[in-house]
Amino acid sequence: DVTPGVIFNRDRTDLPLGESISIRGNSTIQADRNPLIVVDNMIYDGPIENINPNDVESITVLRDAAAASIWGAKAGNGVIVIRTKTGQLDRPMRVNFTANITQGRAFDPFYLPQMPVSDFVDVERRLFKEGYYEFLYESFDNQAVSPLVEDLYAHKKGKLTDSELAGRIDGYRNADVRNDLSQYLYRPSLYQQYAVNINGGTSGYSYFFSLGYDQNQETRVAQSRDRFTLNGRQKWSVLKSKGEVELGTYLISNQSKNGFPDIGSLYPYDRLVDEESNPGAVIRDHNPRFKQNAMDKGVLDWNYLPLEEIGLSPLIRNDFETRLNFRLAYRFTPDIQLESNYQFWNQNGNQEQVFAQNSYFS
């Protein structure tokens, strides 16, 4: 709310990192919606979260058509101009260290209101009496139905007594899967950020070197992100202080891990643990009758236990970015300066996910 027209779409969880910023709203329907990022007078094509905020000196947001006259059509979504810190001439060496820790609240599954579990049970019982689940229960592809519907059919076929069915229904009414989600799958987020820089200069040379490390623990268990940055800016004053030679070096290494289980759609009364607090199975993809029949014939365990999937087959992504900036400038008069900029930018990334033999996917 400091710069008019800039919106951080934090509620858009479907957007990748770096694409949650918009300037003046959407300017297109299906094309790229990202604003143009300019770092030290050069276009930056990497994700904006790779830039260490401790190295930033100033940020300017350009929203009007004047930006297009400088950077062309890419400026149609707005421009964010970032200027990083530099050393100063004739200044003794200075060392700065910054550390901060930010803790956030854990994701609250109870935040959004939903139907009471007891009412959900009543709705399923009414739909069962009206025959709604018959085509699902006997489907050719063995589709899954809820645990309550399985019990209702078992009672109908004489496999459950009246008292056993009543006990299970009471258990469903008193259960709430959100309690297990809060206890086992979500945690307070913890973001740690450390940065140190050395800067200074002599009469004809200035320098700024920085080192940064970030460790982010997300609110979902087994989900984290680490970032390592190494930056250096050096400037030489030549030709009797009329010329300048500047070299910028930026190295960034990112690693993200996502071992959060694919919980899919859970029933409101599902339990992630059994009576002895061991990981419990939930119904998924196929009905338990079909799965049990397959396991009786010798296949591996087809039951889905979300808690056993935590960190079992994490998706790991590594990104490495190298950026070199070279600048030459010569001032003919106090009002006329010739300047040339060159940038080399390279980014490599790879991601890997190996599914363990005892994972549900395998």
Short mmCIF file of N, CA and C in Angstrom, two decimals, residues 73-216:
data_model
loop_
_atom_site.label_atom_id
_atom_site.label_comp_id
_atom_site.label_asym_id
_atom_site.label_seq_id
_atom_site.Cartn_x
_atom_site.Cartn_y
_atom_site.Cartn_z
N ALA A 73 7.97 -3.19 -25.51
CA ALA A 73 6.68 -3.82 -25.23
C ALA A 73 6.69 -4.62 -23.93
N LYS A 74 7.87 -5.07 -23.50
CA LYS A 74 7.93 -5.83 -22.26
C LYS A 74 7.48 -5.01 -21.06
N ALA A 75 7.47 -3.71 -21.20
CA ALA A 75 7.07 -2.86 -20.09
C ALA A 75 5.56 -2.71 -19.98
N GLY A 76 4.80 -3.43 -20.82
CA GLY A 76 3.36 -3.29 -20.81
C GLY A 76 2.72 -3.71 -19.50
N ASN A 77 3.34 -4.60 -18.76
CA ASN A 77 2.80 -5.02 -17.47
C ASN A 77 3.34 -4.21 -16.31
N GLY A 78 4.05 -3.14 -16.61
CA GLY A 78 4.69 -2.34 -15.57
C GLY A 78 6.14 -2.75 -15.39
N VAL A 79 6.91 -1.89 -14.75
CA VAL A 79 8.34 -2.13 -14.56
C VAL A 79 8.70 -1.92 -13.10
N ILE A 80 9.49 -2.84 -12.57
CA ILE A 80 10.04 -2.70 -11.23
C ILE A 80 11.55 -2.52 -11.39
N VAL A 81 12.04 -1.35 -11.06
CA VAL A 81 13.46 -1.02 -11.20
C VAL A 81 14.12 -1.18 -9.84
N ILE A 82 15.08 -2.09 -9.77
CA ILE A 82 15.79 -2.38 -8.52
C ILE A 82 17.24 -1.95 -8.66
N ARG A 83 17.69 -1.24 -7.67
CA ARG A 83 19.09 -0.80 -7.64
C ARG A 83 19.75 -1.43 -6.42
N THR A 84 20.85 -2.13 -6.65
CA THR A 84 21.52 -2.80 -5.55
C THR A 84 22.60 -1.89 -4.95
N LYS A 85 23.07 -2.26 -3.79
CA LYS A 85 24.02 -1.45 -3.04
C LYS A 85 25.41 -1.52 -3.68
N THR A 86 26.15 -0.44 -3.52
CA THR A 86 27.53 -0.36 -4.00
C THR A 86 28.41 0.22 -2.90
N GLY A 87 29.70 0.07 -3.07
CA GLY A 87 30.63 0.69 -2.14
C GLY A 87 30.83 2.17 -2.46
N GLN A 88 31.47 2.89 -1.58
CA GLN A 88 31.69 4.31 -1.75
C GLN A 88 33.19 4.59 -1.78
N LEU A 89 33.57 5.55 -2.62
CA LEU A 89 34.96 5.94 -2.71
C LEU A 89 35.41 6.61 -1.41
N ASP A 90 36.69 6.46 -1.11
CA ASP A 90 37.29 7.11 0.06
C ASP A 90 36.52 6.80 1.34
N ARG A 91 36.19 5.54 1.52
CA ARG A 91 35.48 5.15 2.74
C ARG A 91 36.16 3.92 3.34
N PRO A 92 36.44 3.95 4.64
CA PRO A 92 37.06 2.78 5.28
C PRO A 92 36.16 1.56 5.16
N MET A 93 36.77 0.40 5.27
CA MET A 93 36.01 -0.84 5.15
C MET A 93 34.98 -0.95 6.26
N ARG A 94 33.78 -1.34 5.90
CA ARG A 94 32.69 -1.55 6.85
C ARG A 94 32.15 -2.96 6.70
N VAL A 95 31.79 -3.56 7.80
CA VAL A 95 31.22 -4.89 7.81
C VAL A 95 29.84 -4.82 8.46
N ASN A 96 28.83 -5.29 7.75
CA ASN A 96 27.47 -5.27 8.26
C ASN A 96 26.93 -6.70 8.31
N PHE A 97 26.27 -7.02 9.41
CA PHE A 97 25.66 -8.34 9.55
C PHE A 97 24.19 -8.16 9.94
N THR A 98 23.32 -8.88 9.24
CA THR A 98 21.89 -8.80 9.49
C THR A 98 21.34 -10.21 9.65
N ALA A 99 20.51 -10.39 10.65
CA ALA A 99 19.85 -11.68 10.87
C ALA A 99 18.43 -11.41 11.34
N ASN A 100 17.49 -12.15 10.78
CA ASN A 100 16.11 -12.03 11.25
C ASN A 100 15.41 -13.37 11.13
N ILE A 101 14.51 -13.60 12.05
CA ILE A 101 13.71 -14.82 12.08
C ILE A 101 12.25 -14.43 12.15
N THR A 102 11.46 -14.97 11.24
CA THR A 102 10.03 -14.67 11.17
C THR A 102 9.25 -15.97 11.34
N GLN A 103 8.38 -15.97 12.33
CA GLN A 103 7.55 -17.15 12.57
C GLN A 103 6.10 -16.80 12.25
N GLY A 104 5.46 -17.67 11.48
CA GLY A 104 4.06 -17.45 11.12
C GLY A 104 3.16 -18.50 11.73
N ARG A 105 1.90 -18.21 11.76
CA ARG A 105 0.94 -19.15 12.31
C ARG A 105 0.79 -20.35 11.38
N ALA A 106 0.51 -21.48 11.97
CA ALA A 106 0.27 -22.68 11.17
C ALA A 106 -1.05 -22.53 10.41
N PHE A 107 -1.13 -23.19 9.28
CA PHE A 107 -2.37 -23.20 8.51
C PHE A 107 -3.50 -23.76 9.37
N ASP A 108 -4.62 -23.08 9.36
CA ASP A 108 -5.75 -23.45 10.21
C ASP A 108 -6.85 -24.10 9.35
N PRO A 109 -7.01 -25.42 9.40
CA PRO A 109 -8.06 -26.07 8.61
C PRO A 109 -9.46 -25.66 9.03
N PHE A 110 -9.61 -25.09 10.24
CA PHE A 110 -10.93 -24.70 10.74
C PHE A 110 -11.30 -23.28 10.31
N TYR A 111 -10.41 -22.60 9.59
CA TYR A 111 -10.67 -21.19 9.28
C TYR A 111 -11.91 -21.02 8.40
N LEU A 112 -12.01 -21.83 7.35
CA LEU A 112 -13.18 -21.74 6.47
C LEU A 112 -14.32 -22.57 7.06
N PRO A 113 -15.50 -22.00 7.22
CA PRO A 113 -16.62 -22.76 7.80
C PRO A 113 -17.10 -23.85 6.85
N GLN A 114 -17.52 -24.95 7.41
CA GLN A 114 -18.06 -26.03 6.60
C GLN A 114 -19.17 -26.73 7.38
N MET A 115 -19.90 -27.59 6.69
CA MET A 115 -21.00 -28.32 7.31
C MET A 115 -20.50 -29.12 8.51
N PRO A 116 -21.23 -29.11 9.63
CA PRO A 116 -20.86 -29.97 10.76
C PRO A 116 -20.79 -31.43 10.34
N VAL A 117 -19.85 -32.16 10.91
CA VAL A 117 -19.63 -33.55 10.53
C VAL A 117 -20.90 -34.37 10.75
N SER A 118 -21.61 -34.11 11.85
CA SER A 118 -22.83 -34.86 12.14
C SER A 118 -23.88 -34.65 11.05
N ASP A 119 -23.98 -33.41 10.54
CA ASP A 119 -24.92 -33.16 9.44
C ASP A 119 -24.49 -33.88 8.17
N PHE A 120 -23.19 -33.95 7.93
CA PHE A 120 -22.68 -34.66 6.76
C PHE A 120 -23.05 -36.14 6.83
N VAL A 121 -22.96 -36.71 8.03
CA VAL A 121 -23.34 -38.12 8.22
C VAL A 121 -24.82 -38.31 7.91
N ASP A 122 -25.66 -37.38 8.38
CA ASP A 122 -27.10 -37.48 8.12
C ASP A 122 -27.40 -37.39 6.63
N VAL A 123 -26.68 -36.54 5.91
CA VAL A 123 -26.90 -36.41 4.47
C VAL A 123 -26.54 -37.71 3.76
N GLU A 124 -25.41 -38.31 4.14
CA GLU A 124 -25.01 -39.56 3.50
C GLU A 124 -26.02 -40.68 3.79
N ARG A 125 -26.54 -40.72 5.00
CA ARG A 125 -27.52 -41.76 5.32
C ARG A 125 -28.80 -41.56 4.51
N ARG A 126 -29.22 -40.31 4.32
CA ARG A 126 -30.42 -40.04 3.54
C ARG A 126 -30.20 -40.41 2.08
N LEU A 127 -29.03 -40.06 1.52
CA LEU A 127 -28.74 -40.41 0.13
C LEU A 127 -28.64 -41.92 -0.05
N PHE A 128 -28.15 -42.61 0.98
CA PHE A 128 -28.07 -44.07 0.89
C PHE A 128 -29.47 -44.68 0.80
N LYS A 129 -30.39 -44.18 1.62
CA LYS A 129 -31.76 -44.69 1.59
C LYS A 129 -32.43 -44.44 0.24
N GLU A 130 -32.03 -43.36 -0.43
CA GLU A 130 -32.63 -43.03 -1.72
C GLU A 130 -31.91 -43.71 -2.88
N GLY A 131 -30.92 -44.55 -2.58
CA GLY A 131 -30.24 -45.33 -3.62
C GLY A 131 -29.20 -44.56 -4.42
N TYR A 132 -28.72 -43.45 -3.88
CA TYR A 132 -27.79 -42.61 -4.64
C TYR A 132 -26.47 -43.32 -4.91
N TYR A 133 -26.02 -44.17 -3.99
CA TYR A 133 -24.68 -44.75 -4.10
C TYR A 133 -24.66 -46.12 -4.79
N GLU A 134 -25.78 -46.61 -5.26
CA GLU A 134 -25.81 -47.96 -5.81
C GLU A 134 -24.91 -48.11 -7.03
N PHE A 135 -24.93 -47.13 -7.92
CA PHE A 135 -24.11 -47.25 -9.14
C PHE A 135 -22.63 -47.11 -8.82
N LEU A 136 -22.30 -46.42 -7.71
CA LEU A 136 -20.90 -46.29 -7.31
C LEU A 136 -20.41 -47.55 -6.61
N TYR A 137 -21.24 -48.11 -5.74
CA TYR A 137 -20.84 -49.25 -4.93
C TYR A 137 -20.55 -50.47 -5.80
N GLU A 138 -21.32 -50.65 -6.84
CA GLU A 138 -21.14 -51.80 -7.72
C GLU A 138 -20.55 -51.40 -9.07
N SER A 139 -19.79 -50.32 -9.12
CA SER A 139 -19.26 -49.83 -10.38
C SER A 139 -18.24 -50.80 -10.97
N PHE A 140 -18.15 -50.84 -12.29
CA PHE A 140 -17.25 -51.78 -12.97
C PHE A 140 -15.79 -51.46 -12.70
N ASP A 141 -15.48 -50.17 -12.42
CA ASP A 141 -14.09 -49.79 -12.19
C ASP A 141 -13.78 -49.67 -10.69
N ASN A 142 -14.63 -50.24 -9.85
CA ASN A 142 -14.38 -50.34 -8.40
C ASN A 142 -14.13 -48.98 -7.75
N GLN A 143 -15.00 -48.02 -8.07
CA GLN A 143 -14.84 -46.69 -7.51
C GLN A 143 -15.01 -46.72 -5.99
N ALA A 144 -14.37 -45.75 -5.36
CA ALA A 144 -14.42 -45.67 -3.90
C ALA A 144 -15.68 -44.94 -3.45
N VAL A 145 -16.24 -45.38 -2.35
CA VAL A 145 -17.30 -44.66 -1.65
C VAL A 145 -16.80 -44.37 -0.24
N SER A 146 -17.51 -43.57 0.49
CA SER A 146 -17.05 -43.16 1.81
C SER A 146 -17.09 -44.34 2.79
N PRO A 147 -16.33 -44.24 3.89
CA PRO A 147 -16.36 -45.31 4.89
C PRO A 147 -17.77 -45.57 5.44
N LEU A 148 -18.55 -44.51 5.63
CA LEU A 148 -19.90 -44.69 6.15
C LEU A 148 -20.76 -45.48 5.16
N VAL A 149 -20.66 -45.16 3.88
CA VAL A 149 -21.44 -45.88 2.87
C VAL A 149 -21.02 -47.34 2.83
N GLU A 150 -19.72 -47.61 2.95
CA GLU A 150 -19.24 -49.00 3.00
C GLU A 150 -19.89 -49.73 4.18
N ASP A 151 -19.97 -49.06 5.34
CA ASP A 151 -20.58 -49.69 6.52
C ASP A 151 -22.07 -49.90 6.33
N LEU A 152 -22.74 -48.95 5.69
CA LEU A 152 -24.18 -49.09 5.47
C LEU A 152 -24.47 -50.28 4.55
N TYR A 153 -23.66 -50.49 3.53
CA TYR A 153 -23.86 -51.65 2.66
C TYR A 153 -23.49 -52.94 3.37
N ALA A 154 -22.44 -52.89 4.22
CA ALA A 154 -22.08 -54.08 4.99
C ALA A 154 -23.21 -54.47 5.93
N HIS A 155 -23.87 -53.48 6.53
CA HIS A 155 -25.02 -53.75 7.41
C HIS A 155 -26.18 -54.32 6.60
N LYS A 156 -26.39 -53.77 5.41
CA LYS A 156 -27.48 -54.23 4.56
C LYS A 156 -27.29 -55.69 4.15
N LYS A 157 -26.03 -56.10 4.00
CA LYS A 157 -25.72 -57.47 3.60
C LYS A 157 -25.53 -58.40 4.79
N GLY A 158 -25.78 -57.88 5.99
CA GLY A 158 -25.70 -58.71 7.18
C GLY A 158 -24.31 -58.91 7.72
N LYS A 159 -23.35 -58.14 7.26
CA LYS A 159 -21.98 -58.27 7.75
C LYS A 159 -21.72 -57.41 8.97
N LEU A 160 -22.63 -56.50 9.31
CA LEU A 160 -22.54 -55.67 10.51
C LEU A 160 -23.87 -55.74 11.24
N THR A 161 -23.82 -55.89 12.56
CA THR A 161 -25.05 -55.88 13.36
C THR A 161 -25.53 -54.46 13.55
N ASP A 162 -26.74 -54.32 14.07
CA ASP A 162 -27.29 -52.99 14.32
C ASP A 162 -26.43 -52.22 15.32
N SER A 163 -25.99 -52.90 16.36
CA SER A 163 -25.18 -52.22 17.38
C SER A 163 -23.81 -51.83 16.82
N GLU A 164 -23.24 -52.69 16.00
CA GLU A 164 -21.94 -52.35 15.41
C GLU A 164 -22.06 -51.15 14.49
N LEU A 165 -23.12 -51.11 13.69
CA LEU A 165 -23.32 -49.96 12.80
C LEU A 165 -23.56 -48.70 13.60
N ALA A 166 -24.38 -48.78 14.65
CA ALA A 166 -24.64 -47.59 15.47
C ALA A 166 -23.36 -47.08 16.10
N GLY A 167 -22.48 -47.99 16.57
CA GLY A 167 -21.22 -47.57 17.16
C GLY A 167 -20.32 -46.86 16.16
N ARG A 168 -20.29 -47.37 14.93
CA ARG A 168 -19.45 -46.73 13.92
C ARG A 168 -20.01 -45.37 13.52
N ILE A 169 -21.34 -45.28 13.44
CA ILE A 169 -21.94 -43.98 13.09
C ILE A 169 -21.63 -42.95 14.17
N ASP A 170 -21.72 -43.34 15.44
CA ASP A 170 -21.38 -42.41 16.52
C ASP A 170 -19.91 -42.00 16.43
N GLY A 171 -19.05 -42.95 16.04
CA GLY A 171 -17.64 -42.61 15.88
C GLY A 171 -17.42 -41.59 14.78
N TYR A 172 -18.16 -41.74 13.67
CA TYR A 172 -18.03 -40.76 12.59
C TYR A 172 -18.53 -39.38 13.03
N ARG A 173 -19.62 -39.35 13.78
CA ARG A 173 -20.17 -38.07 14.21
C ARG A 173 -19.19 -37.32 15.11
N ASN A 174 -18.41 -38.04 15.90
CA ASN A 174 -17.51 -37.41 16.86
C ASN A 174 -16.11 -37.19 16.32
N ALA A 175 -15.87 -37.58 15.07
CA ALA A 175 -14.54 -37.40 14.47
C ALA A 175 -14.53 -36.15 13.59
N ASP A 176 -13.34 -35.60 13.41
CA ASP A 176 -13.16 -34.46 12.52
C ASP A 176 -11.74 -34.51 11.98
N VAL A 177 -11.60 -34.73 10.69
CA VAL A 177 -10.28 -34.89 10.11
C VAL A 177 -9.42 -33.64 10.26
N ARG A 178 -10.06 -32.49 10.47
CA ARG A 178 -9.28 -31.25 10.61
C ARG A 178 -8.42 -31.27 11.87
N ASN A 179 -8.85 -32.01 12.88
CA ASN A 179 -8.01 -32.13 14.08
C ASN A 179 -6.70 -32.83 13.75
N ASP A 180 -6.78 -33.90 12.97
CA ASP A 180 -5.57 -34.62 12.59
C ASP A 180 -4.71 -33.80 11.64
N LEU A 181 -5.35 -33.06 10.74
CA LEU A 181 -4.59 -32.20 9.83
C LEU A 181 -3.78 -31.17 10.60
N SER A 182 -4.40 -30.55 11.60
CA SER A 182 -3.71 -29.54 12.40
C SER A 182 -2.56 -30.15 13.18
N GLN A 183 -2.73 -31.36 13.67
CA GLN A 183 -1.73 -31.96 14.54
C GLN A 183 -0.57 -32.59 13.79
N TYR A 184 -0.83 -33.16 12.62
CA TYR A 184 0.20 -33.96 11.96
C TYR A 184 0.72 -33.38 10.65
N LEU A 185 -0.04 -32.54 9.97
CA LEU A 185 0.36 -32.11 8.64
C LEU A 185 0.69 -30.63 8.53
N TYR A 186 0.38 -29.86 9.55
CA TYR A 186 0.67 -28.43 9.48
C TYR A 186 1.41 -27.99 10.73
N ARG A 187 2.23 -26.96 10.57
CA ARG A 187 3.07 -26.45 11.64
C ARG A 187 3.26 -24.96 11.42
N PRO A 188 3.72 -24.24 12.43
CA PRO A 188 4.04 -22.82 12.21
C PRO A 188 5.19 -22.68 11.22
N SER A 189 5.09 -21.74 10.33
CA SER A 189 6.18 -21.49 9.39
C SER A 189 7.32 -20.77 10.10
N LEU A 190 8.52 -20.99 9.62
CA LEU A 190 9.71 -20.40 10.24
C LEU A 190 10.67 -19.99 9.12
N TYR A 191 10.88 -18.68 8.99
CA TYR A 191 11.76 -18.15 7.96
C TYR A 191 12.99 -17.54 8.63
N GLN A 192 14.17 -18.03 8.26
CA GLN A 192 15.43 -17.50 8.79
C GLN A 192 16.23 -16.88 7.66
N GLN A 193 16.79 -15.69 7.93
CA GLN A 193 17.54 -14.97 6.91
C GLN A 193 18.79 -14.36 7.55
N TYR A 194 19.93 -14.66 6.94
CA TYR A 194 21.21 -14.16 7.43
C TYR A 194 21.96 -13.53 6.26
N ALA A 195 22.59 -12.39 6.52
CA ALA A 195 23.31 -11.69 5.47
C ALA A 195 24.48 -10.92 6.07
N VAL A 196 25.61 -10.94 5.38
CA VAL A 196 26.78 -10.18 5.78
C VAL A 196 27.37 -9.53 4.54
N ASN A 197 27.81 -8.28 4.66
CA ASN A 197 28.45 -7.61 3.53
C ASN A 197 29.65 -6.80 4.00
N ILE A 198 30.58 -6.64 3.08
CA ILE A 198 31.79 -5.85 3.30
C ILE A 198 31.84 -4.80 2.20
N ASN A 199 31.99 -3.53 2.57
CA ASN A 199 32.02 -2.47 1.57
C ASN A 199 32.99 -1.38 1.99
N GLY A 200 33.42 -0.63 1.02
CA GLY A 200 34.35 0.47 1.27
C GLY A 200 35.00 0.90 -0.03
N GLY A 201 36.12 1.63 0.06
CA GLY A 201 36.79 2.08 -1.15
C GLY A 201 37.95 3.01 -0.88
N THR A 202 38.75 3.19 -1.92
CA THR A 202 39.87 4.13 -1.89
C THR A 202 39.53 5.30 -2.81
N SER A 203 40.52 6.06 -3.18
CA SER A 203 40.26 7.22 -4.03
C SER A 203 39.84 6.83 -5.45
N GLY A 204 40.27 5.65 -5.91
CA GLY A 204 39.91 5.26 -7.28
C GLY A 204 39.25 3.91 -7.39
N TYR A 205 38.85 3.32 -6.27
CA TYR A 205 38.27 1.97 -6.31
C TYR A 205 37.28 1.82 -5.16
N SER A 206 36.10 1.24 -5.47
CA SER A 206 35.11 0.95 -4.44
C SER A 206 34.62 -0.48 -4.62
N TYR A 207 34.14 -1.08 -3.54
CA TYR A 207 33.74 -2.48 -3.58
C TYR A 207 32.57 -2.72 -2.64
N PHE A 208 31.80 -3.74 -2.98
CA PHE A 208 30.70 -4.21 -2.13
C PHE A 208 30.57 -5.71 -2.36
N PHE A 209 30.82 -6.50 -1.33
CA PHE A 209 30.69 -7.95 -1.39
C PHE A 209 29.70 -8.40 -0.33
N SER A 210 28.81 -9.30 -0.70
CA SER A 210 27.79 -9.74 0.25
C SER A 210 27.60 -11.25 0.15
N LEU A 211 27.19 -11.81 1.26
CA LEU A 211 26.90 -13.23 1.36
C LEU A 211 25.57 -13.38 2.09
N GLY A 212 24.66 -14.15 1.53
CA GLY A 212 23.34 -14.32 2.15
C GLY A 212 22.91 -15.77 2.19
N TYR A 213 22.19 -16.12 3.24
CA TYR A 213 21.65 -17.47 3.37
C TYR A 213 20.25 -17.39 3.96
N ASP A 214 19.31 -18.04 3.29
CA ASP A 214 17.93 -18.08 3.75
C ASP A 214 17.52 -19.53 3.94
N GLN A 215 16.79 -19.80 5.02
CA GLN A 215 16.25 -21.13 5.28
C GLN A 215 14.79 -20.97 5.66
N ASN A 216 13.92 -21.46 4.80
CA ASN A 216 12.48 -21.29 4.99
C ASN A 216 11.81 -22.63 5.26
#
